Each structure stands twice: as structure tokens, then as C-alpha cells.
XYZ file of C-alpha atoms in Angstrom:
780
model
C -41.636 75.114 53.911
C -41.824 73.745 50.386
C -42.822 70.261 51.511
C -46.480 69.349 51.992
C -47.456 71.710 49.159
C -49.324 70.653 46.029
C -46.811 71.882 43.494
C -46.862 70.826 39.832
C -44.426 68.281 38.449
C -41.107 69.973 37.675
C -41.325 68.922 34.004
C -45.098 69.217 33.563
C -44.853 72.025 31.004
C -42.204 70.100 29.076
C -44.329 66.960 29.087
C -47.445 68.596 27.675
C -45.579 70.649 25.049
C -43.438 67.748 23.883
C -40.222 69.513 24.866
C -39.194 67.006 27.544
C -36.023 65.330 26.303
C -35.808 61.544 26.408
C -32.952 59.319 25.266
C -34.142 59.241 21.661
C -34.310 63.070 21.659
C -30.690 63.648 22.692
C -28.733 65.289 19.838
C -26.244 62.707 18.623
C -22.809 63.218 17.031
C -22.538 63.125 13.270
C -22.319 59.566 12.008
C -24.208 58.027 14.929
C -24.973 54.391 14.170
C -28.175 52.497 14.944
C -28.696 48.981 16.243
C -31.252 46.210 16.011
C -31.379 42.616 17.204
C -32.084 39.617 15.006
C -34.564 37.482 16.892
C -35.258 33.791 17.337
C -38.329 32.391 15.623
C -38.710 29.338 17.858
C -39.328 28.997 21.578
C -37.056 26.082 22.452
C -34.187 24.367 20.669
C -30.833 25.015 19.026
C -29.699 27.099 16.091
C -28.341 24.567 13.607
C -27.210 27.171 11.078
C -27.298 30.967 11.002
C -26.563 32.491 7.581
C -26.022 36.233 7.919
C -24.686 36.928 4.417
C -27.738 38.889 3.321
C -27.724 40.774 6.606
C -24.127 41.883 6.142
C -24.779 42.837 2.509
C -27.905 44.813 3.317
C -27.885 48.527 2.556
C -26.115 50.774 5.098
C -25.032 47.907 7.386
C -21.709 48.653 9.083
C -21.214 45.581 11.270
C -22.918 42.412 12.478
C -22.129 40.759 15.812
C -22.836 37.231 17.016
C -21.987 35.809 20.434
C -18.585 34.711 19.084
C -17.736 38.331 18.226
C -18.289 39.731 21.716
C -14.958 40.806 23.220
C -15.614 40.108 26.891
C -18.744 39.139 28.854
C -21.925 37.978 27.125
C -24.246 38.566 30.067
C -27.064 41.019 30.740
C -28.684 39.184 33.661
C -29.376 41.208 36.823
C -28.847 38.204 39.068
C -28.030 34.657 38.015
C -25.790 35.203 34.935
C -28.155 33.050 32.892
C -29.182 35.685 30.352
C -26.714 36.148 27.463
C -26.874 39.296 25.363
C -26.765 37.105 22.247
C -27.656 33.422 22.082
C -24.705 31.033 22.034
C -26.781 28.553 20.040
C -29.411 27.560 22.583
C -32.778 29.239 22.091
C -35.131 29.756 25.016
C -38.060 31.843 23.699
C -39.485 33.410 20.555
C -37.838 36.825 20.380
C -34.499 35.954 21.971
C -31.690 38.023 20.382
C -29.421 35.883 18.154
C -27.279 38.587 16.555
C -26.808 42.349 16.494
C -26.932 44.614 13.438
C -25.145 47.972 13.342
C -26.291 50.275 10.518
C -26.437 53.912 9.497
C -30.128 54.287 10.281
C -32.725 52.748 12.553
C -34.739 51.495 9.601
C -31.713 50.025 7.853
C -30.794 48.055 10.968
C -34.318 46.660 11.358
C -34.654 45.760 7.681
C -31.285 43.982 7.669
C -32.062 42.038 10.851
C -34.997 40.374 9.120
C -32.845 39.005 6.290
C -31.163 36.319 8.366
C -31.592 32.714 7.300
C -31.751 30.469 10.363
C -32.444 26.775 10.663
C -33.268 25.219 14.004
C -33.453 21.911 15.810
C -36.652 22.479 17.747
C -37.733 20.924 21.014
C -41.273 21.035 22.420
C -41.630 24.356 24.251
C -42.575 24.586 27.918
C -45.266 27.261 27.852
C -47.626 26.655 30.762
C -47.415 26.040 34.477
C -48.642 22.496 33.925
C -45.936 21.903 31.286
C -43.277 23.051 33.745
C -44.637 20.994 36.630
C -44.774 17.868 34.461
C -41.001 17.916 33.879
C -40.026 19.701 37.123
C -38.690 22.755 35.264
C -37.967 25.302 37.994
C -35.486 27.859 39.334
C -35.135 26.419 42.812
C -34.827 22.719 43.581
C -38.156 22.553 45.336
C -40.865 24.873 46.538
C -40.081 27.673 48.980
C -42.289 27.148 52.058
C -42.899 29.664 54.829
C -45.313 29.100 57.667
C -46.586 30.343 60.991
C -48.429 28.253 63.535
C -49.938 24.929 62.443
C -52.123 25.541 59.413
C -53.023 21.894 58.796
C -54.285 21.302 62.325
C -56.156 24.621 62.365
C -57.805 23.702 59.072
C -58.890 20.298 60.339
C -60.439 21.770 63.511
C -62.215 24.718 61.849
C -66.040 24.583 61.707
C -66.045 25.518 58.013
C -63.631 24.766 55.166
C -63.375 25.988 51.586
C -60.911 25.493 48.773
C -60.393 27.116 45.406
C -57.991 27.874 42.613
C -57.709 30.633 40.039
C -55.373 32.033 37.399
C -53.758 35.473 37.425
C -52.361 36.645 34.109
C -49.221 38.652 33.485
C -49.080 42.259 32.335
C -47.164 44.279 29.760
C -45.521 47.419 31.152
C -46.550 49.529 28.156
C -44.477 52.550 29.165
C -44.992 55.428 26.715
C -41.274 55.669 25.957
C -39.906 52.341 24.779
C -36.528 50.908 25.774
C -33.683 53.075 24.469
C -29.949 53.667 24.956
C -27.165 55.792 23.465
C -23.446 55.076 23.928
C -20.682 57.572 23.255
C -17.172 56.061 23.051
C -14.532 57.811 25.176
C -10.868 58.440 24.473
C -9.695 55.983 27.141
C -11.762 53.102 25.787
C -14.548 53.804 28.225
C -18.146 54.753 27.557
C -20.629 57.501 28.352
C -24.079 55.952 28.159
C -27.494 57.554 28.200
C -30.076 54.959 29.146
C -33.788 54.847 29.823
C -33.300 52.872 33.013
C -34.446 52.704 36.611
C -31.040 51.342 37.610
C -28.094 53.342 36.200
C -25.554 51.550 38.394
C -26.585 48.149 37.064
C -26.187 49.472 33.524
C -22.752 50.818 34.508
C -21.744 47.441 35.912
C -22.976 45.447 32.907
C -21.414 47.813 30.349
C -18.066 47.797 32.152
C -18.129 44.006 32.213
C -19.033 43.808 28.515
C -16.279 46.109 27.233
C -13.622 45.007 29.713
C -13.064 48.187 31.709
C -13.468 49.142 35.389
C -16.707 50.779 36.427
C -14.925 54.135 36.749
C -14.528 54.160 32.949
C -18.283 53.948 32.377
C -20.590 56.861 33.042
C -24.352 56.316 32.876
C -26.752 59.235 32.742
C -30.548 59.229 32.954
C -32.444 62.496 32.880
C -35.913 60.984 32.661
C -37.916 58.032 31.422
C -41.295 58.089 29.783
C -42.570 55.527 32.267
C -40.895 52.502 33.781
C -43.198 50.551 36.153
C -40.369 48.074 36.849
C -39.883 47.263 33.175
C -36.737 49.368 33.077
C -35.142 47.923 36.212
C -33.279 45.176 34.349
C -34.688 45.027 30.816
C -32.627 47.981 29.578
C -29.337 46.171 30.180
C -29.319 44.546 26.735
C -29.663 47.803 24.799
C -26.993 49.687 26.749
C -24.535 46.790 26.566
C -25.131 46.337 22.830
C -24.581 50.051 22.189
C -21.390 50.104 24.263
C -19.921 47.073 22.473
C -20.726 48.537 19.052
C -19.421 51.984 20.008
C -16.125 50.508 21.208
C -15.770 48.430 18.028
C -16.639 51.205 15.560
C -15.395 54.275 17.418
C -18.733 55.961 16.729
C -21.763 56.837 18.822
C -24.333 54.063 18.755
C -28.029 54.233 19.556
C -30.688 51.593 19.964
C -34.421 51.747 20.570
C -37.052 49.073 20.323
C -40.110 49.632 18.186
C -43.276 48.814 20.147
C -43.676 45.339 18.647
C -40.037 44.430 19.303
C -40.280 45.860 22.814
C -43.247 43.680 23.678
C -41.825 40.567 22.007
C -38.341 40.820 23.586
C -38.916 42.139 27.096
C -40.315 40.497 30.229
C -43.757 40.995 31.769
C -45.424 40.746 35.154
C -45.308 37.190 36.512
C -48.414 35.108 35.868
C -49.581 33.073 38.879
C -51.911 30.225 39.683
C -53.054 30.411 43.297
C -54.718 27.511 45.101
C -56.038 27.814 48.645
C -57.588 25.854 51.487
C -59.112 27.848 54.308
C -60.794 26.998 57.591
C -62.924 29.558 59.402
C -65.612 30.023 62.023
C -69.236 31.093 61.670
C -68.297 34.766 61.909
C -65.833 34.430 59.025
C -62.684 34.592 61.137
C -59.877 32.615 59.506
C -58.480 29.832 61.685
C -56.163 28.142 59.197
C -55.042 28.937 55.650
C -52.822 27.189 53.090
C -51.708 28.873 49.861
C -49.921 27.315 46.914
C -48.369 29.780 44.454
C -47.329 28.543 41.015
C -45.241 31.263 39.373
C -44.476 31.440 35.645
C -40.988 32.951 35.610
C -40.208 32.607 31.911
C -36.878 31.416 30.547
C -34.348 33.255 32.768
C -34.280 33.898 36.476
C -34.115 37.704 36.248
C -35.764 38.986 39.468
C -38.182 36.080 39.851
C -37.009 34.897 43.260
C -37.557 38.215 45.065
C -40.807 38.769 43.138
C -42.116 35.375 44.268
C -40.839 36.100 47.791
C -42.745 39.373 47.932
C -45.920 37.616 46.812
C -45.481 35.340 49.828
C -44.750 38.323 52.076
C -48.049 39.903 51.046
C -50.153 36.754 51.190
C -51.551 38.044 54.492
C -52.305 41.555 53.190
C -54.269 43.260 55.981
C -55.203 40.126 57.920
C -53.878 38.563 61.092
C -53.419 34.893 60.174
C -51.674 33.059 63.038
C -51.908 29.664 61.279
C -50.817 29.875 57.658
C -48.578 28.023 55.226
C -47.450 29.518 51.930
C -45.823 27.295 49.334
C -44.245 28.890 46.270
C -43.061 27.114 43.092
C -40.858 29.215 40.777
C -41.293 27.550 37.399
C -39.139 27.888 34.286
C -40.843 28.122 30.884
C -40.033 29.133 27.294
C -41.638 32.561 27.485
C -40.131 36.015 27.901
C -38.308 36.251 31.220
C -40.830 37.701 33.668
C -39.419 40.703 35.497
C -40.152 43.489 37.951
C -43.523 45.213 37.674
C -45.150 47.772 39.940
C -45.816 45.979 43.221
C -43.144 43.334 42.509
C -45.253 40.267 43.357
C -47.219 42.000 46.089
C -50.366 42.385 43.950
C -50.497 38.669 43.154
C -50.054 37.726 46.805
C -52.746 40.176 47.924
C -55.223 39.078 45.286
C -55.004 35.527 46.639
C -56.110 36.431 50.151
C -58.722 38.899 48.907
C -60.255 36.063 46.880
C -60.325 33.963 50.059
C -62.094 36.713 52.023
C -64.745 37.121 49.333
C -65.250 33.355 49.097
C -65.765 33.096 52.877
C -68.254 35.963 52.889
C -70.226 34.457 50.000
C -70.300 31.029 51.652
C -71.571 32.425 54.961
C -73.896 35.022 53.424
C -72.060 37.811 55.249
C -71.016 41.255 54.109
C -67.518 40.914 52.617
C -66.264 44.083 54.305
C -67.483 42.845 57.675
C -65.577 39.594 57.194
C -62.446 41.510 56.285
C -62.616 43.775 59.297
C -63.053 40.794 61.630
C -59.773 39.449 60.298
C -57.838 42.741 60.337
C -54.678 43.147 62.372
C -55.266 44.913 65.709
C -55.474 48.693 65.457
C -52.599 50.876 66.565
C -53.212 53.254 69.439
C -54.660 56.598 68.441
C -51.866 58.647 66.942
C -50.099 55.590 65.581
C -47.044 53.748 66.764
C -43.485 53.952 65.586
C -41.866 50.837 64.163
C -39.449 49.385 66.636
C -36.103 47.647 66.224
C -36.133 43.888 66.540
C -35.949 42.878 70.177
C -36.979 46.289 71.527
C -40.034 46.885 73.673
C -43.237 47.401 71.666
C -44.717 50.866 71.504
C -48.126 52.166 70.515
C -50.166 49.041 71.298
C -49.977 46.708 74.213
C -47.890 43.578 73.906
C -51.073 41.569 74.538
C -52.593 42.988 71.367
C -49.427 42.955 69.279
C -49.853 40.806 66.196
C -47.145 39.266 64.059
C -47.073 38.751 60.332
C -46.504 35.195 59.089
C -42.830 36.128 58.682
C -42.444 37.314 62.260
C -42.644 41.111 61.941
C -44.770 42.959 64.520
C -47.584 45.059 63.048
C -47.726 48.063 65.354
C -48.940 50.858 63.077
C -52.106 49.337 61.598
C -54.366 52.089 60.219
C -57.053 50.220 58.321
C -59.797 50.086 60.954
C -60.138 53.871 60.937
C -59.503 54.158 57.218
C -62.139 51.576 56.343
C -64.800 53.206 58.504
C -63.986 56.635 57.080
C -64.168 55.363 53.497
C -67.432 53.486 54.019
C -68.979 56.636 55.499
C -67.809 58.991 52.741
C -68.777 56.506 50.011
C -72.245 55.898 51.552
C -71.629 52.173 51.401
C -74.666 50.937 53.319
C -77.139 52.998 51.319
C -75.562 52.049 47.991
C -75.521 48.357 48.879
C -79.305 48.466 49.355
C -79.831 50.518 46.182
C -77.756 48.086 44.120
C -79.651 45.065 45.472
C -82.954 46.695 44.468
C -81.604 47.671 41.039
C -80.283 44.166 40.384
C -83.627 42.618 41.283
C -85.283 44.657 38.543
C -82.679 43.924 35.848
C -82.632 40.523 34.106
C -79.397 40.948 32.126
C -77.447 43.760 33.793
C -76.100 43.518 37.336
C -74.108 45.978 39.396
C -71.544 44.981 41.997
C -69.417 46.502 44.747
C -65.907 45.420 45.576
C -63.778 46.492 48.512
C -60.074 45.865 48.955
C -57.668 47.061 51.636
C -53.921 47.401 51.155
C -51.090 46.813 53.615
C -47.880 47.086 51.631
C -44.380 46.720 53.055
C -41.884 49.436 52.160
C -38.228 48.501 51.631
C -36.159 46.362 49.307
C -36.187 42.785 50.564
C -32.545 42.560 49.492
C -31.376 44.543 52.484
C -28.205 46.087 51.050
C -30.232 47.941 48.409
C -31.813 50.103 51.110
C -29.249 52.892 50.754
C -28.938 56.120 48.804
C -26.473 58.910 48.162
C -26.764 62.557 47.155
C -24.541 65.459 46.133
C -25.573 69.033 46.958
C -23.855 72.294 45.993
C -24.728 75.785 47.171
C -23.295 78.432 44.851
C -22.182 81.859 45.955
C -25.298 83.474 44.454
C -27.495 81.303 46.678
C -28.643 78.923 43.981
C -28.632 75.234 44.819
C -27.700 72.283 42.656
C -28.446 68.746 43.706
C -28.005 65.263 42.345
C -29.120 61.951 43.779
C -29.290 58.313 42.844
C -33.011 58.140 42.116
C -34.407 58.227 38.601
C -37.342 60.222 37.303
C -39.932 58.247 35.327
C -42.847 60.643 35.557
C -43.671 59.985 39.201
C -42.418 63.366 40.431
C -39.434 62.132 42.436
C -37.233 65.049 41.344
C -39.859 67.567 42.409
C -40.328 65.966 45.823
C -36.597 65.813 46.507
C -36.190 69.422 45.377
C -38.944 70.368 47.828
C -36.973 68.654 50.592
C -33.828 70.626 49.717
C -35.714 73.928 49.523
C -37.315 73.255 52.898
C -34.005 72.453 54.591
C -32.494 75.757 53.430
C -35.714 77.732 53.838
C -35.702 79.022 50.254
C -38.078 79.107 47.321
C -38.191 75.993 45.167
C -37.013 78.032 42.169
C -33.553 78.248 43.735
C -33.113 74.466 43.493
C -32.056 72.616 40.365
C -31.855 68.842 40.050
C -29.794 67.433 37.227
C -29.833 64.044 35.514
C -29.079 60.971 37.573
C -25.396 60.351 36.889
C -23.141 57.563 38.132
C -20.187 59.978 37.888
C -21.773 62.165 40.577
C -23.446 59.681 42.924
C -21.974 56.155 42.885
C -23.409 52.747 43.770
C -27.043 53.729 43.428
C -29.931 51.375 44.029
C -32.714 50.980 41.500
C -35.597 53.402 41.739
C -37.991 50.653 42.710
C -39.744 49.128 45.722
C -41.487 52.506 46.254
C -38.273 53.679 47.890
C -37.335 56.651 45.715
C -38.485 59.483 47.978
C -37.719 57.674 51.226
C -34.104 56.910 50.373
C -33.074 59.809 48.173
C -35.071 62.402 50.090
C -33.244 61.449 53.300
C -29.858 61.431 51.562
C -30.505 64.937 50.213
C -31.746 66.099 53.601
C -28.550 64.872 55.244
C -26.365 66.646 52.672
C -28.317 69.905 53.023
C -28.117 69.754 56.812
C -24.334 69.293 56.621
C -23.959 72.438 54.508
C -26.445 74.350 56.625
C -24.519 73.506 59.798
C -21.265 74.739 58.238
C -22.970 77.965 57.197
C -24.578 78.444 60.593
C -21.325 77.834 62.451
C -19.452 80.358 60.319
C -22.159 83.012 60.508
C -22.525 82.580 64.273
C -18.789 83.104 64.754
C -18.659 86.038 62.348
C -21.584 87.827 64.002
C -20.825 86.801 67.585
C -24.097 85.035 68.270
C -24.806 81.484 69.459
C -25.238 79.022 66.612
C -28.700 78.183 67.980
C -29.825 81.685 66.950
C -29.134 81.088 63.259
C -32.430 80.388 61.467
C -33.052 79.608 57.779
C -36.584 80.509 56.629
C -38.475 82.403 53.950
C -35.395 82.953 51.825
C -33.635 84.680 54.725
C -31.034 83.765 57.317
C -31.781 85.208 60.751
C -28.533 85.854 62.661
C -29.554 87.039 66.088
C -31.052 90.504 65.504
C -29.637 90.745 61.969
C -31.103 89.297 58.777
C -29.373 88.369 55.515
C -30.868 87.007 52.360
C -29.884 83.405 51.696
C -27.838 84.627 48.709
C -25.967 87.106 50.897
C -25.306 84.425 53.498
C -24.003 82.052 50.815
C -21.702 84.764 49.444
C -20.335 85.543 52.915
C -19.670 81.861 53.560
C -17.924 81.489 50.208
C -15.728 84.495 50.927
C -15.069 83.018 54.348
C -13.752 79.866 52.609
C -16.517 77.607 53.871
C -17.202 74.492 51.847
C -20.666 74.729 50.330
C -20.715 71.257 48.870
C -21.590 68.016 50.639
C -22.464 64.432 49.981
C -25.366 62.875 51.810
C -25.947 59.232 52.591
C -28.853 57.319 54.076
C -29.488 53.684 54.908
C -32.832 52.411 56.111
C -32.550 51.356 59.769
C -33.868 48.333 61.646
C -34.008 45.820 58.790
C -33.246 42.129 59.214
C -34.398 39.429 56.826
C -33.671 35.749 56.237
C -35.419 34.769 53.011
C -34.626 31.067 53.358
C -36.338 30.834 56.750
C -38.925 33.438 55.817
C -38.373 35.268 59.099
C -37.363 38.751 60.172
C -38.209 42.353 59.497
C -37.927 42.962 55.758
C -39.833 46.265 55.829
C -39.301 49.563 57.626
C -43.025 50.338 57.722
C -46.314 49.636 55.977
C -48.343 51.879 53.685
C -52.104 51.446 53.788
C -55.027 52.086 51.494
C -58.655 51.181 50.912
C -60.807 51.247 47.788
C -64.465 50.688 47.008
C -65.395 50.137 43.359
C -68.778 49.865 41.674
C -69.203 48.114 38.318
C -71.956 46.968 35.986
C -71.909 43.717 33.994
C -73.916 42.534 30.973
C -74.334 38.764 31.189
C -75.229 38.457 27.491
C -71.902 39.840 26.272
C -69.612 39.976 29.295
C -69.124 43.695 28.680
C -68.625 45.676 31.858
C -67.855 49.167 33.082
C -66.315 50.692 36.182
C -68.900 53.221 37.310
C -67.381 54.648 40.463
C -64.313 54.354 42.657
C -63.829 55.745 46.154
C -60.294 55.633 47.502
C -58.694 56.615 50.789
C -54.933 56.194 50.740
C -52.199 56.580 53.326
C -49.295 58.725 52.110
C -48.231 59.737 55.614
C -47.507 63.461 55.829
C -47.449 63.860 52.060
C -44.486 65.701 50.551
C -46.683 66.809 47.658
C -50.404 65.927 47.868
C -51.112 66.706 44.204
C -48.390 64.371 42.963
C -49.450 61.672 45.410
C -53.096 61.853 44.329
C -51.932 61.566 40.723
C -49.956 58.450 41.601
C -52.963 56.972 43.391
C -55.288 57.605 40.446
C -52.810 56.189 37.949
C -51.957 53.220 40.133
C -55.615 52.318 40.583
C -56.336 52.454 36.856
C -53.228 50.428 36.020
C -54.130 47.847 38.653
C -57.698 47.618 37.372
C -56.337 47.238 33.828
C -54.148 44.310 34.892
C -57.172 42.492 36.272
C -59.811 43.394 33.675
C -58.518 44.189 30.171
C -54.799 43.452 29.796
C -54.644 39.926 28.445
C -51.391 38.405 27.169
C -51.869 35.619 24.628
C -49.253 33.213 23.283
C -49.954 30.615 20.614
C -48.975 26.961 20.859
C -45.551 27.721 19.372
C -44.753 30.295 22.059
C -45.279 33.349 19.838
C -46.714 36.377 21.640
C -49.844 37.371 19.720
C -50.693 40.452 21.789
C -47.639 42.506 20.838
C -49.118 45.866 19.837
C -51.812 48.342 20.935
C -54.129 46.780 18.356
C -54.155 43.447 20.195
C -53.284 44.372 23.791
C -55.747 46.618 25.617
C -54.453 48.952 28.279
C -57.025 51.124 30.069
C -57.852 54.312 28.215
C -59.303 57.547 29.572
C -62.811 56.188 28.968
C -62.058 53.179 31.192
C -61.508 55.321 34.281
C -64.617 55.617 36.452
C -66.839 58.614 35.795
C -67.048 59.165 39.549
C -63.502 58.998 40.917
C -63.123 60.124 44.538
C -59.582 60.068 45.919
C -58.529 61.376 49.323
C -55.410 61.138 51.463
C -55.477 59.714 54.984
C -54.087 62.601 56.968
C -51.769 60.856 59.422
C -47.996 61.296 59.697
C -45.834 58.221 59.296
C -44.810 56.964 62.748
C -41.554 55.771 61.195
C -38.783 58.362 60.918
C -38.990 58.946 57.180
C -38.323 62.210 55.378
C -40.834 64.692 56.867
C -42.855 61.647 58.045
C -44.108 60.936 54.538
C -44.885 57.484 53.134
C -44.038 55.830 49.849
C -46.769 56.109 47.257
C -45.404 54.511 44.079
C -46.552 50.912 44.323
C -49.205 50.642 47.086
C -52.012 52.326 45.073
C -51.666 49.717 42.315
C -53.269 47.144 44.615
C -56.343 49.350 45.054
C -57.344 48.149 41.587
C -58.052 44.719 43.093
C -61.387 46.200 44.210
C -62.484 46.408 40.553
C -61.921 42.680 40.075
C -63.814 41.909 43.287
C -66.662 44.175 42.155
C -66.957 42.189 38.923
C -67.115 38.992 40.933
C -69.816 40.527 43.134
C -71.867 41.555 40.103
C -71.532 38.133 38.463
C -72.631 36.421 41.681
C -76.004 38.119 41.276
C -76.692 35.806 38.314
C -76.595 32.639 40.442
C -76.131 31.216 43.909
C -72.607 29.786 43.591
C -69.397 31.713 44.119
C -68.186 32.747 40.640
C -64.947 31.086 39.525
C -63.495 34.193 37.925
C -59.933 34.260 36.575
C -57.824 37.339 35.936
C -57.805 39.258 33.745
C -61.597 39.384 33.817
C -61.963 40.305 30.162
C -65.472 40.393 28.653
C -64.895 36.837 27.433
C -63.891 35.640 30.902
C -66.828 37.478 32.494
C -69.220 35.928 29.950
C -67.911 32.434 30.655
C -68.268 32.999 34.413
C -71.856 34.138 33.916
C -72.633 31.087 31.792
C -71.145 28.752 34.393
C -73.451 30.256 37.022
C -76.495 30.162 34.762
C -75.989 26.513 33.852
C -74.630 25.358 37.211
C -71.234 24.193 35.914
């Protein structure tokens, strides 16, 4: 079996030697042209005049396109058709593309784009949540409200009540490889596009629409991305469409890549939130009623904001059974970059809200924050877990008396966090360290250490149900080598390696026999985005189904040829056991080929048992939950606000891991990225709507030195009760939320400087930490 082994990433050697080929590395035909956008300089208004004479006359410029020059559709939106490739005169944010330059070099295109002379009629920009609320600028007519029980009555009857409000900033994706695309014109007027994208089918659809051809005339290929994190789910549409339009017009290959500054100025970020809460609870810290209000800064276009805001609501409970809760979500429209998908897709913001509530309750009551959390946990599953059940079926794994429902009406029958929390607290020596830190803090006037704990319960599936499907194409050649293709994209997470391990395990051969080629819409059609942590779940099952189809054909033929029952045909260790006789897999493949047996198959998989009504906020949007728990220790200097993460202990649920080494790598990276979102990664716009943090010099992602010196990561060794591929669990997004523990640890450390609960906003930069310390010191 190749699964469950810690094998290196299939392209690890290529990554570290620089030989891995990305879009910008693909050899291009002679005469390939290069593109750049001319960008708006205001955040809100109209273009009164756009003089492009100097642009057209600039050295090596071949063509210049405005919206009026586009032959067919002017739309790169993934959803609401409100996002034109080029502005039609209305300007919505600083950095919006106004025109497109086609030149003989990348530099020539960028230089020419800056020679435009534009005059504008400016309107006051809507930049903040308060600005948007004041004029009712939003993407849905009113707030989306979901509820369970009677939160208002429960609040009024609770012995204790608290309220609070805090800000959660956005986040730049900062993938190592920027956005890039290459379009090769085809003889029939179609296009072969290479794109750095998580969603090749969406690129195919948008390109076909833009150049006026059916989807069958557009082929999109993606071998790998240098990171995506959700930022390449929809944001790559503009580059691919621009390249395709220019390639069709000029008859030459066209390539486009954003420089880092342009990438950050043009593309969308994680959604910024303001979360307000009112909570009622008893003397033990058990929540009796809870009301959340989410204000979401969606930017200028809808993009994926509605499902992102929905998922924040879906994760407002996180790990806690909250029978009486109301969640109100306002999706607000502003004149900033259109916020888009980002790892966790709204889940992190929703979770952070309830984790803040749990900490606030514990501080108010003088109780241990982990104890308060565990008192509010969902009921534990029976030992051994419980399989998710179809809606309406009898519950399994826990008694119906103990079965708890999420606020959206989904039974939680596989809850793992009681055991995981106890195991983590034991391995991390929590009780002893809590006492040691209290003694250390008492002796330190200016430095304080803090501990933060956060659990994770993250739902796995696309909330847009039809996206929960995948296809695969598998070939077995007569020499016994195996070729496979699937709809998932590789962005460094190791998806290709995991799926190859699945194929090797189904045929019982060494992994070296399996080759995965670039994701290609000409091989596997109608793919879903590699997002929502679904890559291995969906594509691994599709590949498994295709392999099993071929294996059954082979077994049936060999059983007939050798006069043995088909049940006696076994594939293992590179051999095929046929009753008493044994053939190598290569020999068996050759015999089947010569016997005219088809050794090619398509595989298809759709996630079962999903049902979701987003308007009512009711149903079963997820197939299962992935769990995790993290304990982080930090130290804070009240004089400067400087702080450090000293130690992190993590226990994460990857089910029966397909590849433990890759999963641990994802957990480590997810934690650091999540901690970066909440501690260092601050986005700053000026009063005119210009992004000021648009380069590594002004925007601080976590570096190697920001990772904790003591970094303990372990996998929770329990198979997924849901029928996933080899009973594994998704591990792309859930670890990101483990970084919430770093933010809570900072809050815990700051609280040691005063008696009040610290009003800490995210990101908790040194400046924000300093201000929080000063507020506690001076009682404001």
C-alpha cells in the first residue's frame, strides 16, 4: 500500500533546485507578446477623458485595447457578472484596469501603461464599514439572518451577560508565484491557455465567452502553481481572458504576469470583518444565548463574497453547542479591491468571533478558558467515532438523547475534541506551564507571557452543492506504467502525490509506476475549483473509481484466461496473483492488452448526503467535520508592543492520513499563515483608497524567524467515520484556524497588565498590542 506513507512531495527536488516549471517558465513561441493593464488612479468616479496617444506611440507597443475594443463579453466575474475586464467608464477602486497594452516585452508593456493621461470626475469613496452602512451600500438588500432557538429570550434570562465588538483585518495571499497566464492562438480561432489557476474550468468558460467560441475550442492547462491560498480561484480570470483576446487579435502567443506591486494593488484579499456579540451565560461559563452581528467588507464587486460570508456564519459555532443563537450578516460594498476566496473561506473569521466570546466569558468569571470551552463543547461521539448519516436516517454512534445540532440543523455525531483536547493538554504539560507562567509574570514588570488555546471544527464540502464532484482519467499502458489525470490543481500542497498514492495502492504497484500530468480541461471536463479543502477527497475518490474499473476488467479477463474464480485475482506488491500462478503487473497488463481489454477508464465521484438551503440557513452543507486543537505560548513587551511566539503544540485530525509527512507540512504552514493573519499582516489604505501596503517592504508576512522555536505537531490517529478515500480527512484549510491560538495567547499576556479584558483587534501588530496595553494601564 502506498497510502498512509510519509513520502516526499512529487516535485520536491524540482522545487528546491529551481527546476519546477511554472507558467512564466514555459518556453514560448518566437514573437510572443506581453501584456499589462493601465490602472485607475481614483477609487470612485467616472473617467471623463482617457488619452492613450502616448501609450500607443510608446516603444515596442503592438496594440492597445479599451472596453470598446473587446469583441464579445467584457466580464471576468466568477458569479454576478459585475466585474468587467476593462472599465466601461465607471471606476470602482484604485487599481481597476482601464485599458490593456500589448507589447513586445514585459517591460515595454508596463512602461507604456504608465503613459496614459486620464482625467476623472471623482466621487467620495466608500472605504470603511461605517461608510457603507451610512449609505446602505451592500450586496444583498438586507442582512442575512440565521438562528436557532430563541437567543433574545435566552439572553434576557441568563444570570450573566457580556457584549463586545472587535475588528478583523483582511489578508494578502502573497503566493510566491504571482498571477500569470499564457495564451496560444489555435487554427480554428480557439485558444490553448496555460494559467496559474485553482479553477481551470472557470478560466475555460470565461475565455470562451470573451473570444466568442464554445468551451470545446478552449483548452486550459495548469501543471502547478507557486501557491494559491484561494487567491487563484477567481483572480486569474482577468489575465487569461486578456491574453486570449490579444492572441486572437494579433495571431501571436500572448503572456501576462503581474509584478508584485501590481498583483497586490489589483487583486482581492481576505474579507475584513467587524464582529459584535452579546452573550448570556451561567456561573460555570455555559452559554445560554448568543447574538452575533457580522459586518463584512466585500470590496467593489461581489466575487465570492456571499458564500464567504455564509461560511463565516456556518462556523460561528465552531466547536460549541449553542442551542440559542442568532447570526446576522451584512455584506457591504466599498471602493476597495474586491475581497475574494482565502484559505478557510470565511470560516476563520466566524471562528475567531466565538473564540473571543469564550475568552471573554472565562476572564469575566475568573475561570480557566479551556475549562469554559470544554463545558460548551458538542457531546462526544462514542468511542471509535460515528459515521455521518443521511438526513432523516437514524443516528449512529451517539444516542439520540445526546445528539446535538448545529445552528443550521446538521447533527454533530463525530465530535472528537474532548479526547483531542485532553491529549493535547497532557502532552503540552498545560497545568504545569500555566503555574510557571503566572509565577514568571509576577516577577516581570514589563514582559508578560500568555497561553492561548483554540479548537477547530471545520466543515468539509463546497456549500454550493453542485461543486462537490470530480472526474479523473486513468490509462494503464501495456508495459504496466500508469498515467492519470484529474480535475484538481497542484499548488504546492501535495495533491498530485496523494492522488498518485491512491492509484498505486489500488493497483498494488510502486508509486514510481504512476505519472500524473498537468490538469487539463481537454482530458477531464467540468472540474470544480481546487478549494474548500476538497482536493484529495473529490479527486482521490474519482481516481480510485477509475482504477477499480480497470482493475475489474483486468481481473475478469485474467480469471477467464486462467480458469480461476475472479475472487482469486489479487493485486499487491507489484504482482498479480491468479490462483496459484503469479504475474508481474507489467505482464498482466501486456496480457490484457493482447486480449483486447480496455485499459483506460474515466472515474467520477460526487459527495453524498448533502442538502443545503442558504436562504433559510438550514440543512447539511458538509459531509463531515475536521478537528484540531492548538496551544500557543507568547511573550509581550508592554513598552513597545513587540511580541514573540515562543511555543506551539498542535494536535490535528487528518483521519487516516494519506501521507502524514505532507499533512504535517500543511498543518505547520497553515498555523503560521493563520498566526500571520492575526499578528503581523496589516493592510493599510489611505483616505483616497490607495493601498499603501503593496510590497514586501510594507506588508509583513511571517518569516522563518516568526515560527515558534518549539513547534510540536502531531496527528490524531483516528480514521474518518465518513466514507472518504481510505478514510482520510481534508487538511488544506482546517489547520489555518489553529493560528487563532496565537491571537488568544497575546490577549492572555496583555491581560496580565490589568484587570479588564483587553480590547484587542486583529491583526495584533506591535502597535495594536501597545495600544491595548496602554488602555489597560490607564483604565480606558
